[in-house]
PDB file of C-alpha atoms and ligand atoms in Angstrom:
ATOM      1  CA  MET B   1     -63.324 -30.979 -34.225  1.00 44.00           C
ATOM      2  CA  SER B   2     -60.143 -31.843 -32.414  1.00 63.00           C
ATOM      3  CA  ASN B   3     -58.538 -29.323 -30.134  1.00 84.00           C
ATOM      4  CA  SER B   4     -55.840 -26.924 -31.398  1.00 92.00           C
ATOM      5  CA  ILE B   5     -52.260 -27.521 -30.385  1.00 93.00           C
ATOM      6  CA  PHE B   6     -52.514 -24.499 -28.131  1.00 95.00           C
ATOM      7  CA  ASP B   7     -55.554 -26.029 -26.323  1.00 94.00           C
ATOM      8  CA  ARG B   8     -53.866 -29.364 -25.974  1.00 94.00           C
ATOM      9  CA  ALA B   9     -50.657 -27.916 -24.589  1.00 95.00           C
ATOM     10  CA  GLN B  10     -52.745 -25.692 -22.278  1.00 95.00           C
ATOM     11  CA  MET B  11     -54.581 -28.747 -20.915  1.00 95.00           C
ATOM     12  CA  SER B  12     -51.319 -30.587 -20.303  1.00 96.00           C
ATOM     13  CA  ALA B  13     -49.835 -27.447 -18.659  1.00 96.00           C
ATOM     14  CA  ARG B  14     -52.898 -27.215 -16.338  1.00 96.00           C
ATOM     15  CA  TYR B  15     -52.519 -30.825 -15.261  1.00 96.00           C
ATOM     16  CA  ILE B  16     -48.841 -30.402 -14.475  1.00 96.00           C
ATOM     17  CA  ARG B  17     -49.512 -27.135 -12.570  1.00 95.00           C
ATOM     18  CA  GLU B  18     -52.149 -28.902 -10.497  1.00 95.00           C
ATOM     19  CA  ASN B  19     -49.781 -31.703  -9.599  1.00 93.00           C
ATOM     20  CA  ALA B  20     -46.564 -29.767  -9.192  1.00 88.00           C
ATOM     21  CA  PRO B  21     -47.618 -26.228  -8.262  1.00 80.00           C
ATOM     22  CA  THR B  22     -44.177 -24.570  -8.342  1.00 89.00           C
ATOM     23  CA  ALA B  23     -42.725 -22.468 -11.148  1.00 94.00           C
ATOM     24  CA  ILE B  24     -40.298 -24.455 -13.322  1.00 96.00           C
ATOM     25  CA  ASP B  25     -36.992 -22.754 -14.010  1.00 95.00           C
ATOM     26  CA  LEU B  26     -35.634 -25.224 -16.506  1.00 97.00           C
ATOM     27  CA  ALA B  27     -36.705 -28.249 -18.481  1.00 97.00           C
ATOM     28  CA  ILE B  28     -34.458 -31.141 -19.621  1.00 97.00           C
ATOM     29  CA  VAL B  29     -35.204 -33.844 -22.147  1.00 97.00           C
ATOM     30  CA  LEU B  30     -33.187 -36.991 -21.516  1.00 94.00           C
ATOM     31  CA  GLY B  31     -32.098 -39.110 -24.480  1.00 88.00           C
ATOM     32  CA  SER B  32     -31.543 -42.824 -24.904  1.00 80.00           C
ATOM     33  CA  GLY B  33     -29.558 -44.272 -22.034  1.00 79.00           C
ATOM     34  CA  LEU B  34     -29.392 -40.947 -20.168  1.00 83.00           C
ATOM     35  CA  GLY B  35     -32.377 -41.401 -17.876  1.00 84.00           C
ATOM     36  CA  ALA B  36     -30.265 -41.758 -14.752  1.00 86.00           C
ATOM     37  CA  PHE B  37     -30.025 -37.977 -14.415  1.00 90.00           C
ATOM     38  CA  ALA B  38     -33.624 -37.858 -13.199  1.00 90.00           C
ATOM     39  CA  GLU B  39     -32.656 -39.799 -10.056  1.00 90.00           C
ATOM     40  CA  THR B  40     -30.511 -36.841  -8.919  1.00 91.00           C
ATOM     41  CA  LEU B  41     -33.513 -34.560  -8.233  1.00 93.00           C
ATOM     42  CA  ALA B  42     -34.573 -33.833  -4.669  1.00 92.00           C
ATOM     43  CA  ASN B  43     -38.225 -33.841  -3.523  1.00 92.00           C
ATOM     44  CA  ALA B  44     -39.249 -35.334  -6.843  1.00 94.00           C
ATOM     45  CA  ILE B  45     -42.791 -35.439  -8.119  1.00 95.00           C
ATOM     46  CA  VAL B  46     -43.196 -38.123 -10.768  1.00 95.00           C
ATOM     47  CA  ILE B  47     -45.905 -37.866 -13.351  1.00 95.00           C
ATOM     48  CA  PRO B  48     -46.178 -40.758 -15.882  1.00 94.00           C
ATOM     49  CA  TYR B  49     -46.832 -39.457 -19.382  1.00 94.00           C
ATOM     50  CA  GLU B  50     -50.025 -41.452 -19.684  1.00 91.00           C
ATOM     51  CA  GLU B  51     -51.520 -39.386 -16.834  1.00 93.00           C
ATOM     52  CA  ILE B  52     -50.920 -36.089 -18.616  1.00 94.00           C
ATOM     53  CA  PRO B  53     -53.843 -35.280 -20.872  1.00 90.00           C
ATOM     54  CA  ASP B  54     -52.752 -35.197 -24.486  1.00 85.00           C
ATOM     55  CA  PHE B  55     -49.198 -36.465 -23.905  1.00 88.00           C
ATOM     56  CA  ALA B  56     -48.330 -39.470 -26.040  1.00 81.00           C
ATOM     57  CA  ARG B  57     -46.708 -42.619 -24.587  1.00 73.00           C
ATOM     58  CA  SER B  58     -43.015 -43.565 -24.811  1.00 71.00           C
ATOM     59  CA  THR B  59     -42.557 -46.870 -26.580  1.00 74.00           C
ATOM     60  CA  VAL B  60     -38.822 -47.153 -26.801  1.00 69.00           C
ATOM     61  CA  GLU B  61     -36.572 -49.185 -24.511  1.00 70.00           C
ATOM     62  CA  GLY B  62     -34.272 -46.808 -22.597  1.00 63.00           C
ATOM     63  CA  HIS B  63     -37.029 -44.184 -22.429  1.00 64.00           C
ATOM     64  CA  GLU B  64     -38.956 -44.379 -19.117  1.00 79.00           C
ATOM     65  CA  GLY B  65     -41.902 -42.302 -20.102  1.00 90.00           C
ATOM     66  CA  ARG B  66     -42.345 -39.989 -17.159  1.00 93.00           C
ATOM     67  CA  LEU B  67     -42.001 -36.368 -16.157  1.00 95.00           C
ATOM     68  CA  VAL B  68     -39.949 -35.814 -12.965  1.00 96.00           C
ATOM     69  CA  ILE B  69     -40.153 -32.415 -11.363  1.00 97.00           C
ATOM     70  CA  GLY B  70     -37.829 -31.650  -8.479  1.00 96.00           C
ATOM     71  CA  LYS B  71     -35.034 -29.560  -7.072  1.00 95.00           C
ATOM     72  CA  LEU B  72     -31.431 -29.308  -8.121  1.00 94.00           C
ATOM     73  CA  GLU B  73     -28.864 -26.554  -7.510  1.00 88.00           C
ATOM     74  CA  ASN B  74     -31.633 -24.481  -5.956  1.00 91.00           C
ATOM     75  CA  LYS B  75     -33.707 -24.535  -9.052  1.00 95.00           C
ATOM     76  CA  THR B  76     -36.967 -26.339  -9.953  1.00 96.00           C
ATOM     77  CA  ILE B  77     -36.241 -28.641 -12.870  1.00 96.00           C
ATOM     78  CA  ALA B  78     -38.666 -30.601 -15.025  1.00 97.00           C
ATOM     79  CA  VAL B  79     -37.025 -33.676 -16.488  1.00 96.00           C
ATOM     80  CA  MET B  80     -38.538 -35.623 -19.283  1.00 95.00           C
ATOM     81  CA  GLN B  81     -37.261 -39.185 -18.692  1.00 93.00           C
ATOM     82  CA  GLY B  82     -37.800 -40.322 -22.223  1.00 91.00           C
ATOM     83  CA  ARG B  83     -39.149 -38.438 -25.274  1.00 93.00           C
ATOM     84  CA  PHE B  84     -41.391 -39.087 -28.205  1.00 94.00           C
ATOM     85  CA  HIS B  85     -39.901 -39.746 -31.624  1.00 95.00           C
ATOM     86  CA  TYR B  86     -41.288 -39.333 -35.144  1.00 96.00           C
ATOM     87  CA  TYR B  87     -40.268 -42.957 -35.852  1.00 96.00           C
ATOM     88  CA  GLU B  88     -42.689 -44.250 -33.229  1.00 93.00           C
ATOM     89  CA  GLY B  89     -45.460 -43.129 -35.532  1.00 94.00           C
ATOM     90  CA  TYR B  90     -46.285 -39.835 -33.717  1.00 94.00           C
ATOM     91  CA  SER B  91     -46.823 -36.656 -35.665  1.00 95.00           C
ATOM     92  CA  LEU B  92     -44.321 -33.874 -35.015  1.00 96.00           C
ATOM     93  CA  GLU B  93     -47.144 -32.073 -33.259  1.00 95.00           C
ATOM     94  CA  GLU B  94     -47.305 -34.906 -30.762  1.00 94.00           C
ATOM     95  CA  VAL B  95     -43.526 -35.188 -30.539  1.00 96.00           C
ATOM     96  CA  THR B  96     -43.261 -31.486 -29.627  1.00 97.00           C
ATOM     97  CA  LEU B  97     -46.334 -31.145 -27.444  1.00 96.00           C
ATOM     98  CA  PRO B  98     -44.265 -31.396 -24.217  1.00 97.00           C
ATOM     99  CA  ILE B  99     -42.089 -28.512 -25.407  1.00 98.00           C
ATOM    100  CA  ARG B 100     -45.210 -26.469 -26.125  1.00 97.00           C
ATOM    101  CA  THR B 101     -46.420 -27.356 -22.658  1.00 97.00           C
ATOM    102  CA  PHE B 102     -43.168 -26.200 -21.074  1.00 98.00           C
ATOM    103  CA  GLY B 103     -43.420 -22.962 -23.020  1.00 97.00           C
ATOM    104  CA  LEU B 104     -46.917 -22.315 -21.731  1.00 97.00           C
ATOM    105  CA  LEU B 105     -45.830 -23.150 -18.142  1.00 97.00           C
ATOM    106  CA  GLY B 106     -43.399 -20.223 -18.506  1.00 96.00           C
ATOM    107  CA  VAL B 107     -40.252 -22.311 -18.676  1.00 97.00           C
ATOM    108  CA  LYS B 108     -37.465 -20.188 -20.208  1.00 97.00           C
ATOM    109  CA  ASN B 109     -34.581 -22.613 -20.488  1.00 98.00           C
ATOM    110  CA  LEU B 110     -34.466 -26.008 -22.196  1.00 98.00           C
ATOM    111  CA  ILE B 111     -31.676 -28.549 -22.279  1.00 98.00           C
ATOM    112  CA  LEU B 112     -32.092 -31.189 -24.996  1.00 98.00           C
ATOM    113  CA  THR B 113     -29.952 -34.341 -24.788  1.00 96.00           C
ATOM    114  CA  ASN B 114     -29.709 -37.304 -27.115  1.00 95.00           C
ATOM    115  CA  ALA B 115     -27.630 -40.240 -28.163  1.00 93.00           C
ATOM    116  CA  ALA B 116     -26.132 -39.848 -31.603  1.00 95.00           C
ATOM    117  CA  GLY B 117     -23.856 -41.539 -34.035  1.00 96.00           C
ATOM    118  CA  GLY B 118     -20.485 -39.768 -34.550  1.00 97.00           C
ATOM    119  CA  ILE B 119     -19.856 -38.653 -38.132  1.00 98.00           C
ATOM    120  CA  ASN B 120     -16.857 -36.452 -37.328  1.00 98.00           C
ATOM    121  CA  PRO B 121     -13.920 -38.880 -37.293  1.00 96.00           C
ATOM    122  CA  ASN B 122     -12.341 -37.105 -34.357  1.00 96.00           C
ATOM    123  CA  PHE B 123     -15.239 -38.027 -32.057  1.00 96.00           C
ATOM    124  CA  GLN B 124     -14.745 -41.140 -30.012  1.00 91.00           C
ATOM    125  CA  PRO B 125     -17.698 -43.217 -28.734  1.00 91.00           C
ATOM    126  CA  GLY B 126     -18.519 -41.914 -25.244  1.00 92.00           C
ATOM    127  CA  ALA B 127     -17.703 -38.308 -26.230  1.00 95.00           C
ATOM    128  CA  LEU B 128     -20.049 -35.458 -25.370  1.00 96.00           C
ATOM    129  CA  MET B 129     -20.883 -32.971 -28.071  1.00 98.00           C
ATOM    130  CA  LEU B 130     -22.410 -29.581 -27.663  1.00 98.00           C
ATOM    131  CA  ILE B 131     -24.859 -28.949 -30.499  1.00 98.00           C
ATOM    132  CA  SER B 132     -23.792 -25.747 -32.240  1.00 98.00           C
ATOM    133  CA  ASP B 133     -26.435 -25.999 -34.971  1.00 98.00           C
ATOM    134  CA  HIS B 134     -28.566 -28.574 -36.772  1.00 98.00           C
ATOM    135  CA  ILE B 135     -29.563 -29.858 -40.168  1.00 98.00           C
ATOM    136  CA  ASN B 136     -33.143 -31.014 -40.453  1.00 98.00           C
ATOM    137  CA  PHE B 137     -32.924 -34.171 -42.599  1.00 98.00           C
ATOM    138  CA  MET B 138     -36.339 -35.266 -41.319  1.00 97.00           C
ATOM    139  CA  PHE B 139     -37.615 -32.961 -44.077  1.00 96.00           C
ATOM    140  CA  GLN B 140     -40.634 -32.152 -41.906  1.00 96.00           C
ATOM    141  CA  SER B 141     -41.299 -29.135 -39.804  1.00 97.00           C
ATOM    142  CA  PRO B 142     -43.294 -29.363 -36.532  1.00 97.00           C
ATOM    143  CA  LEU B 143     -44.645 -25.928 -37.461  1.00 97.00           C
ATOM    144  CA  ARG B 144     -46.442 -27.022 -40.590  1.00 96.00           C
ATOM    145  CA  GLY B 145     -50.153 -26.567 -40.589  1.00 93.00           C
ATOM    146  CA  ASN B 146     -52.527 -24.132 -38.969  1.00 89.00           C
ATOM    147  CA  HIS B 147     -50.711 -21.178 -37.462  1.00 93.00           C
ATOM    148  CA  ASP B 148     -51.497 -19.861 -33.986  1.00 94.00           C
ATOM    149  CA  ASP B 149     -49.855 -16.576 -33.020  1.00 95.00           C
ATOM    150  CA  ARG B 150     -50.053 -17.515 -29.302  1.00 95.00           C
ATOM    151  CA  LEU B 151     -47.293 -20.089 -29.982  1.00 95.00           C
ATOM    152  CA  GLY B 152     -44.904 -17.781 -31.788  1.00 96.00           C
ATOM    153  CA  ALA B 153     -44.134 -16.430 -35.251  1.00 96.00           C
ATOM    154  CA  ARG B 154     -45.331 -18.039 -38.462  1.00 97.00           C
ATOM    155  CA  PHE B 155     -41.852 -17.783 -39.971  1.00 97.00           C
ATOM    156  CA  PRO B 156     -39.482 -17.985 -36.966  1.00 97.00           C
ATOM    157  CA  ASP B 157     -35.830 -17.129 -37.340  1.00 97.00           C
ATOM    158  CA  MET B 158     -33.399 -20.097 -36.908  1.00 98.00           C
ATOM    159  CA  THR B 159     -30.024 -18.326 -37.069  1.00 98.00           C
ATOM    160  CA  GLU B 160     -29.314 -19.116 -33.388  1.00 98.00           C
ATOM    161  CA  VAL B 161     -31.469 -22.090 -32.307  1.00 98.00           C
ATOM    162  CA  TYR B 162     -28.854 -23.122 -29.703  1.00 98.00           C
ATOM    163  CA  SER B 163     -27.928 -20.184 -27.456  1.00 98.00           C
ATOM    164  CA  ARG B 164     -24.365 -19.138 -27.962  1.00 98.00           C
ATOM    165  CA  GLU B 165     -24.222 -17.766 -24.515  1.00 97.00           C
ATOM    166  CA  TYR B 166     -25.303 -21.126 -23.033  1.00 97.00           C
ATOM    167  CA  GLN B 167     -22.738 -22.880 -25.247  1.00 98.00           C
ATOM    168  CA  ARG B 168     -20.047 -20.687 -23.767  1.00 98.00           C
ATOM    169  CA  ILE B 169     -21.270 -21.474 -20.259  1.00 98.00           C
ATOM    170  CA  ALA B 170     -21.363 -25.210 -21.028  1.00 98.00           C
ATOM    171  CA  GLN B 171     -17.823 -25.134 -22.394  1.00 98.00           C
ATOM    172  CA  ARG B 172     -16.582 -23.296 -19.337  1.00 98.00           C
ATOM    173  CA  CYS B 173     -18.302 -25.765 -17.002  1.00 98.00           C
ATOM    174  CA  ALA B 174     -16.761 -28.670 -18.924  1.00 97.00           C
ATOM    175  CA  SER B 175     -13.269 -27.287 -18.709  1.00 97.00           C
ATOM    176  CA  GLU B 176     -13.668 -26.573 -14.953  1.00 97.00           C
ATOM    177  CA  LEU B 177     -14.669 -30.193 -14.504  1.00 96.00           C
ATOM    178  CA  GLY B 178     -11.881 -31.486 -16.766  1.00 96.00           C
ATOM    179  CA  ILE B 179     -14.430 -32.990 -19.148  1.00 95.00           C
ATOM    180  CA  ARG B 180     -13.798 -32.838 -22.866  1.00 96.00           C
ATOM    181  CA  LEU B 181     -16.800 -31.268 -24.638  1.00 97.00           C
ATOM    182  CA  GLU B 182     -16.787 -31.449 -28.429  1.00 98.00           C
ATOM    183  CA  SER B 183     -18.912 -29.106 -30.537  1.00 98.00           C
ATOM    184  CA  GLY B 184     -20.690 -29.745 -33.768  1.00 98.00           C
ATOM    185  CA  VAL B 185     -23.669 -29.935 -36.054  1.00 98.00           C
ATOM    186  CA  TYR B 186     -26.442 -32.432 -35.284  1.00 98.00           C
ATOM    187  CA  LEU B 187     -28.200 -33.923 -38.259  1.00 98.00           C
ATOM    188  CA  ALA B 188     -31.654 -35.418 -37.688  1.00 98.00           C
ATOM    189  CA  MET B 189     -33.012 -38.395 -39.583  1.00 98.00           C
ATOM    190  CA  GLN B 190     -36.496 -39.888 -39.318  1.00 98.00           C
ATOM    191  CA  GLY B 191     -35.198 -43.337 -38.417  1.00 95.00           C
ATOM    192  CA  PRO B 192     -35.849 -45.852 -36.955  1.00 96.00           C
ATOM    193  CA  ASN B 193     -33.287 -47.728 -39.101  1.00 96.00           C
ATOM    194  CA  TYR B 194     -29.721 -46.569 -38.693  1.00 96.00           C
ATOM    195  CA  GLU B 195     -28.015 -45.022 -41.768  1.00 97.00           C
ATOM    196  CA  THR B 196     -26.078 -46.685 -44.549  1.00 97.00           C
ATOM    197  CA  PRO B 197     -22.381 -45.984 -44.962  1.00 97.00           C
ATOM    198  CA  ALA B 198     -23.150 -44.062 -48.206  1.00 97.00           C
ATOM    199  CA  GLU B 199     -25.593 -41.851 -46.330  1.00 98.00           C
ATOM    200  CA  ILE B 200     -23.013 -41.163 -43.644  1.00 98.00           C
ATOM    201  CA  ARG B 201     -20.434 -40.190 -46.226  1.00 97.00           C
ATOM    202  CA  MET B 202     -22.985 -37.800 -47.789  1.00 98.00           C
ATOM    203  CA  MET B 203     -23.798 -36.234 -44.379  1.00 98.00           C
ATOM    204  CA  ARG B 204     -20.136 -35.688 -43.658  1.00 97.00           C
ATOM    205  CA  VAL B 205     -19.774 -33.775 -46.952  1.00 98.00           C
ATOM    206  CA  LEU B 206     -22.859 -31.738 -46.063  1.00 98.00           C
ATOM    207  CA  GLY B 207     -21.501 -30.617 -42.688  1.00 98.00           C
ATOM    208  CA  GLY B 208     -22.958 -33.039 -40.151  1.00 98.00           C
ATOM    209  CA  ASP B 209     -20.858 -34.018 -37.140  1.00 98.00           C
ATOM    210  CA  ALA B 210     -23.353 -36.321 -35.441  1.00 98.00           C
ATOM    211  CA  VAL B 211     -26.561 -38.067 -36.539  1.00 98.00           C
ATOM    212  CA  GLY B 212     -29.668 -38.985 -34.558  1.00 98.00           C
ATOM    213  CA  MET B 213     -33.442 -39.368 -34.702  1.00 97.00           C
ATOM    214  CA  SER B 214     -34.728 -36.661 -32.391  1.00 97.00           C
ATOM    215  CA  THR B 215     -34.085 -33.178 -30.895  1.00 98.00           C
ATOM    216  CA  VAL B 216     -34.517 -31.042 -34.018  1.00 98.00           C
ATOM    217  CA  PRO B 217     -38.319 -30.805 -33.955  1.00 98.00           C
ATOM    218  CA  GLU B 218     -38.153 -29.969 -30.241  1.00 98.00           C
ATOM    219  CA  ALA B 219     -35.503 -27.331 -30.833  1.00 98.00           C
ATOM    220  CA  ILE B 220     -37.498 -25.724 -33.626  1.00 98.00           C
ATOM    221  CA  VAL B 221     -40.630 -25.442 -31.470  1.00 98.00           C
ATOM    222  CA  ALA B 222     -38.607 -24.196 -28.452  1.00 98.00           C
ATOM    223  CA  LYS B 223     -37.013 -21.501 -30.632  1.00 98.00           C
ATOM    224  CA  GLN B 224     -40.411 -20.427 -32.011  1.00 98.00           C
ATOM    225  CA  MET B 225     -41.655 -20.006 -28.426  1.00 98.00           C
ATOM    226  CA  GLY B 226     -38.569 -18.020 -27.390  1.00 97.00           C
ATOM    227  CA  LEU B 227     -36.882 -20.563 -25.097  1.00 98.00           C
ATOM    228  CA  HIS B 228     -33.139 -20.559 -24.636  1.00 98.00           C
ATOM    229  CA  VAL B 229     -31.943 -23.931 -25.886  1.00 98.00           C
ATOM    230  CA  LEU B 230     -28.840 -25.934 -25.087  1.00 98.00           C
ATOM    231  CA  GLY B 231     -28.285 -29.238 -26.843  1.00 98.00           C
ATOM    232  CA  ILE B 232     -25.870 -31.995 -25.863  1.00 97.00           C
ATOM    233  CA  SER B 233     -25.337 -35.240 -27.736  1.00 96.00           C
ATOM    234  CA  LEU B 234     -23.734 -38.316 -26.317  1.00 94.00           C
ATOM    235  CA  ILE B 235     -21.768 -39.905 -29.123  1.00 94.00           C
ATOM    236  CA  SER B 236     -22.778 -43.496 -28.397  1.00 92.00           C
ATOM    237  CA  ASN B 237     -21.182 -45.040 -31.498  1.00 93.00           C
ATOM    238  CA  ALA B 238     -19.284 -44.280 -34.665  1.00 94.00           C
ATOM    239  CA  ALA B 239     -21.808 -43.699 -37.439  1.00 95.00           C
ATOM    240  CA  ALA B 240     -22.404 -46.432 -40.032  1.00 94.00           C
ATOM    241  CA  GLY B 241     -19.400 -47.450 -42.100  1.00 91.00           C
ATOM    242  CA  MET B 242     -16.901 -45.545 -40.027  1.00 91.00           C
ATOM    243  CA  LEU B 243     -15.801 -48.768 -38.356  1.00 89.00           C
ATOM    244  CA  ASP B 244     -16.252 -52.165 -39.862  1.00 84.00           C
ATOM    245  CA  GLN B 245     -19.064 -53.206 -37.533  1.00 87.00           C
ATOM    246  CA  PRO B 246     -22.815 -53.006 -37.192  1.00 88.00           C
ATOM    247  CA  ILE B 247     -24.689 -50.566 -34.858  1.00 88.00           C
ATOM    248  CA  ASN B 248     -27.225 -51.704 -32.257  1.00 84.00           C
ATOM    249  CA  HIS B 249     -29.554 -50.063 -29.675  1.00 85.00           C
ATOM    250  CA  VAL B 250     -27.938 -52.014 -26.759  1.00 85.00           C
ATOM    251  CA  GLU B 251     -24.591 -50.459 -27.561  1.00 81.00           C
ATOM    252  CA  VAL B 252     -26.231 -46.999 -27.724  1.00 79.00           C
ATOM    253  CA  MET B 253     -27.758 -47.468 -24.216  1.00 80.00           C
ATOM    254  CA  GLU B 254     -24.549 -48.898 -22.760  1.00 82.00           C
ATOM    255  CA  ALA B 255     -22.606 -45.830 -23.874  1.00 80.00           C
ATOM    256  CA  GLY B 256     -25.055 -43.722 -21.854  1.00 77.00           C
ATOM    257  CA  ALA B 257     -24.419 -45.805 -18.756  1.00 81.00           C
ATOM    258  CA  ARG B 258     -20.656 -45.546 -19.205  1.00 83.00           C
ATOM    259  CA  VAL B 259     -20.575 -41.735 -19.261  1.00 88.00           C
ATOM    260  CA  ALA B 260     -23.537 -41.195 -16.954  1.00 84.00           C
ATOM    261  CA  GLU B 261     -21.383 -39.911 -14.158  1.00 87.00           C
ATOM    262  CA  GLN B 262     -19.605 -37.296 -16.254  1.00 92.00           C
ATOM    263  CA  PHE B 263     -22.779 -36.357 -18.025  1.00 91.00           C
ATOM    264  CA  ILE B 264     -24.642 -35.797 -14.719  1.00 91.00           C
ATOM    265  CA  ALA B 265     -21.746 -33.755 -13.263  1.00 93.00           C
ATOM    266  CA  LEU B 266     -21.698 -31.561 -16.345  1.00 95.00           C
ATOM    267  CA  LEU B 267     -25.452 -31.018 -16.406  1.00 95.00           C
ATOM    268  CA  LYS B 268     -25.469 -30.105 -12.693  1.00 94.00           C
ATOM    269  CA  LYS B 269     -22.770 -27.574 -13.114  1.00 96.00           C
ATOM    270  CA  ILE B 270     -24.455 -26.048 -16.214  1.00 96.00           C
ATOM    271  CA  ILE B 271     -27.763 -25.887 -14.375  1.00 96.00           C
ATOM    272  CA  SER B 272     -26.143 -24.013 -11.495  1.00 95.00           C
ATOM    273  CA  GLN B 273     -24.979 -21.323 -13.909  1.00 94.00           C
ATOM    274  CA  ILE B 274     -27.907 -20.736 -16.264  1.00 90.00           C
TER     275      ILE B 274
HETATM  276  N1  HPA Q   1     -27.647 -43.014 -36.119  1.00 80.57           N
HETATM  277  C1  HPA Q   1     -28.797 -42.451 -35.804  1.00 80.57           C
HETATM  278  N2  HPA Q   1     -29.229 -42.306 -34.587  1.00 80.57           N
HETATM  279  C2  HPA Q   1     -28.458 -42.717 -33.583  1.00 80.57           C
HETATM  280  C3  HPA Q   1     -27.232 -43.340 -33.800  1.00 80.57           C
HETATM  281  C4  HPA Q   1     -26.792 -43.534 -35.154  1.00 80.57           C
HETATM  282  O1  HPA Q   1     -25.667 -43.983 -35.459  1.00 80.57           O
HETATM  283  N3  HPA Q   1     -26.660 -43.674 -32.618  1.00 80.57           N
HETATM  284  C5  HPA Q   1     -27.589 -43.263 -31.691  1.00 80.57           C
HETATM  285  N4  HPA Q   1     -28.678 -42.711 -32.252  1.00 80.57           N
END
């Protein structure tokens, strides 16, 4: 019989602890085109995902596929330079195993970042959006299946997935830096195709401000395990049909490079305060 999620996360946690034997204060997942942040860590220990027992492999361009653990703002940070997506063919258990692993390592704070299409017409490409809440349009929960009390509640509450306190801190940091930080609802699709204009019109009616293909499964698992979650989307493009032009992955990654400096400055300041 295959190992339980708990056992698999436990094995991954043990490997990480053996290779980076310091307590981790905060974990960050870097989205498409946002990998540059990992270069800002001091005394970094780099662990490729394929070395970590039970971690999957990153197959997407713009996702390096390694865990970088190092120092920033006097804290020990674990950075996932690249994440796993459902559209790569992984189960949501595999997609969220790193979050389980962080939880078992005693990490209390998690920052999830992603690139997303802007549905809210007020968002310009290159904007940063604080995730205030999400809509799970993947229609799958990472918690489906056998329940294990060691990982949290069977029916976890989702009224405040993204910590309001951390949202306030992030807004304050942004205004101190003179960075405009939007706020809105992230809607997750399975992908990997982008949406149709009709789907985007529907999502707008349903309350979505940005659309992407990640983050929500990770946030659900983190919430179940009691982590404080902060989510930030880089609006890399206007969602389908909002402009009379197609969407492509190169554009999504270039948007990351353009705002990398702002994004890194904002993350650093937030990290210093949470
Ligand atoms: N849709 C879905 N995911 C995305 C998009 C988009 O427009 N841009 C970046 N990730």
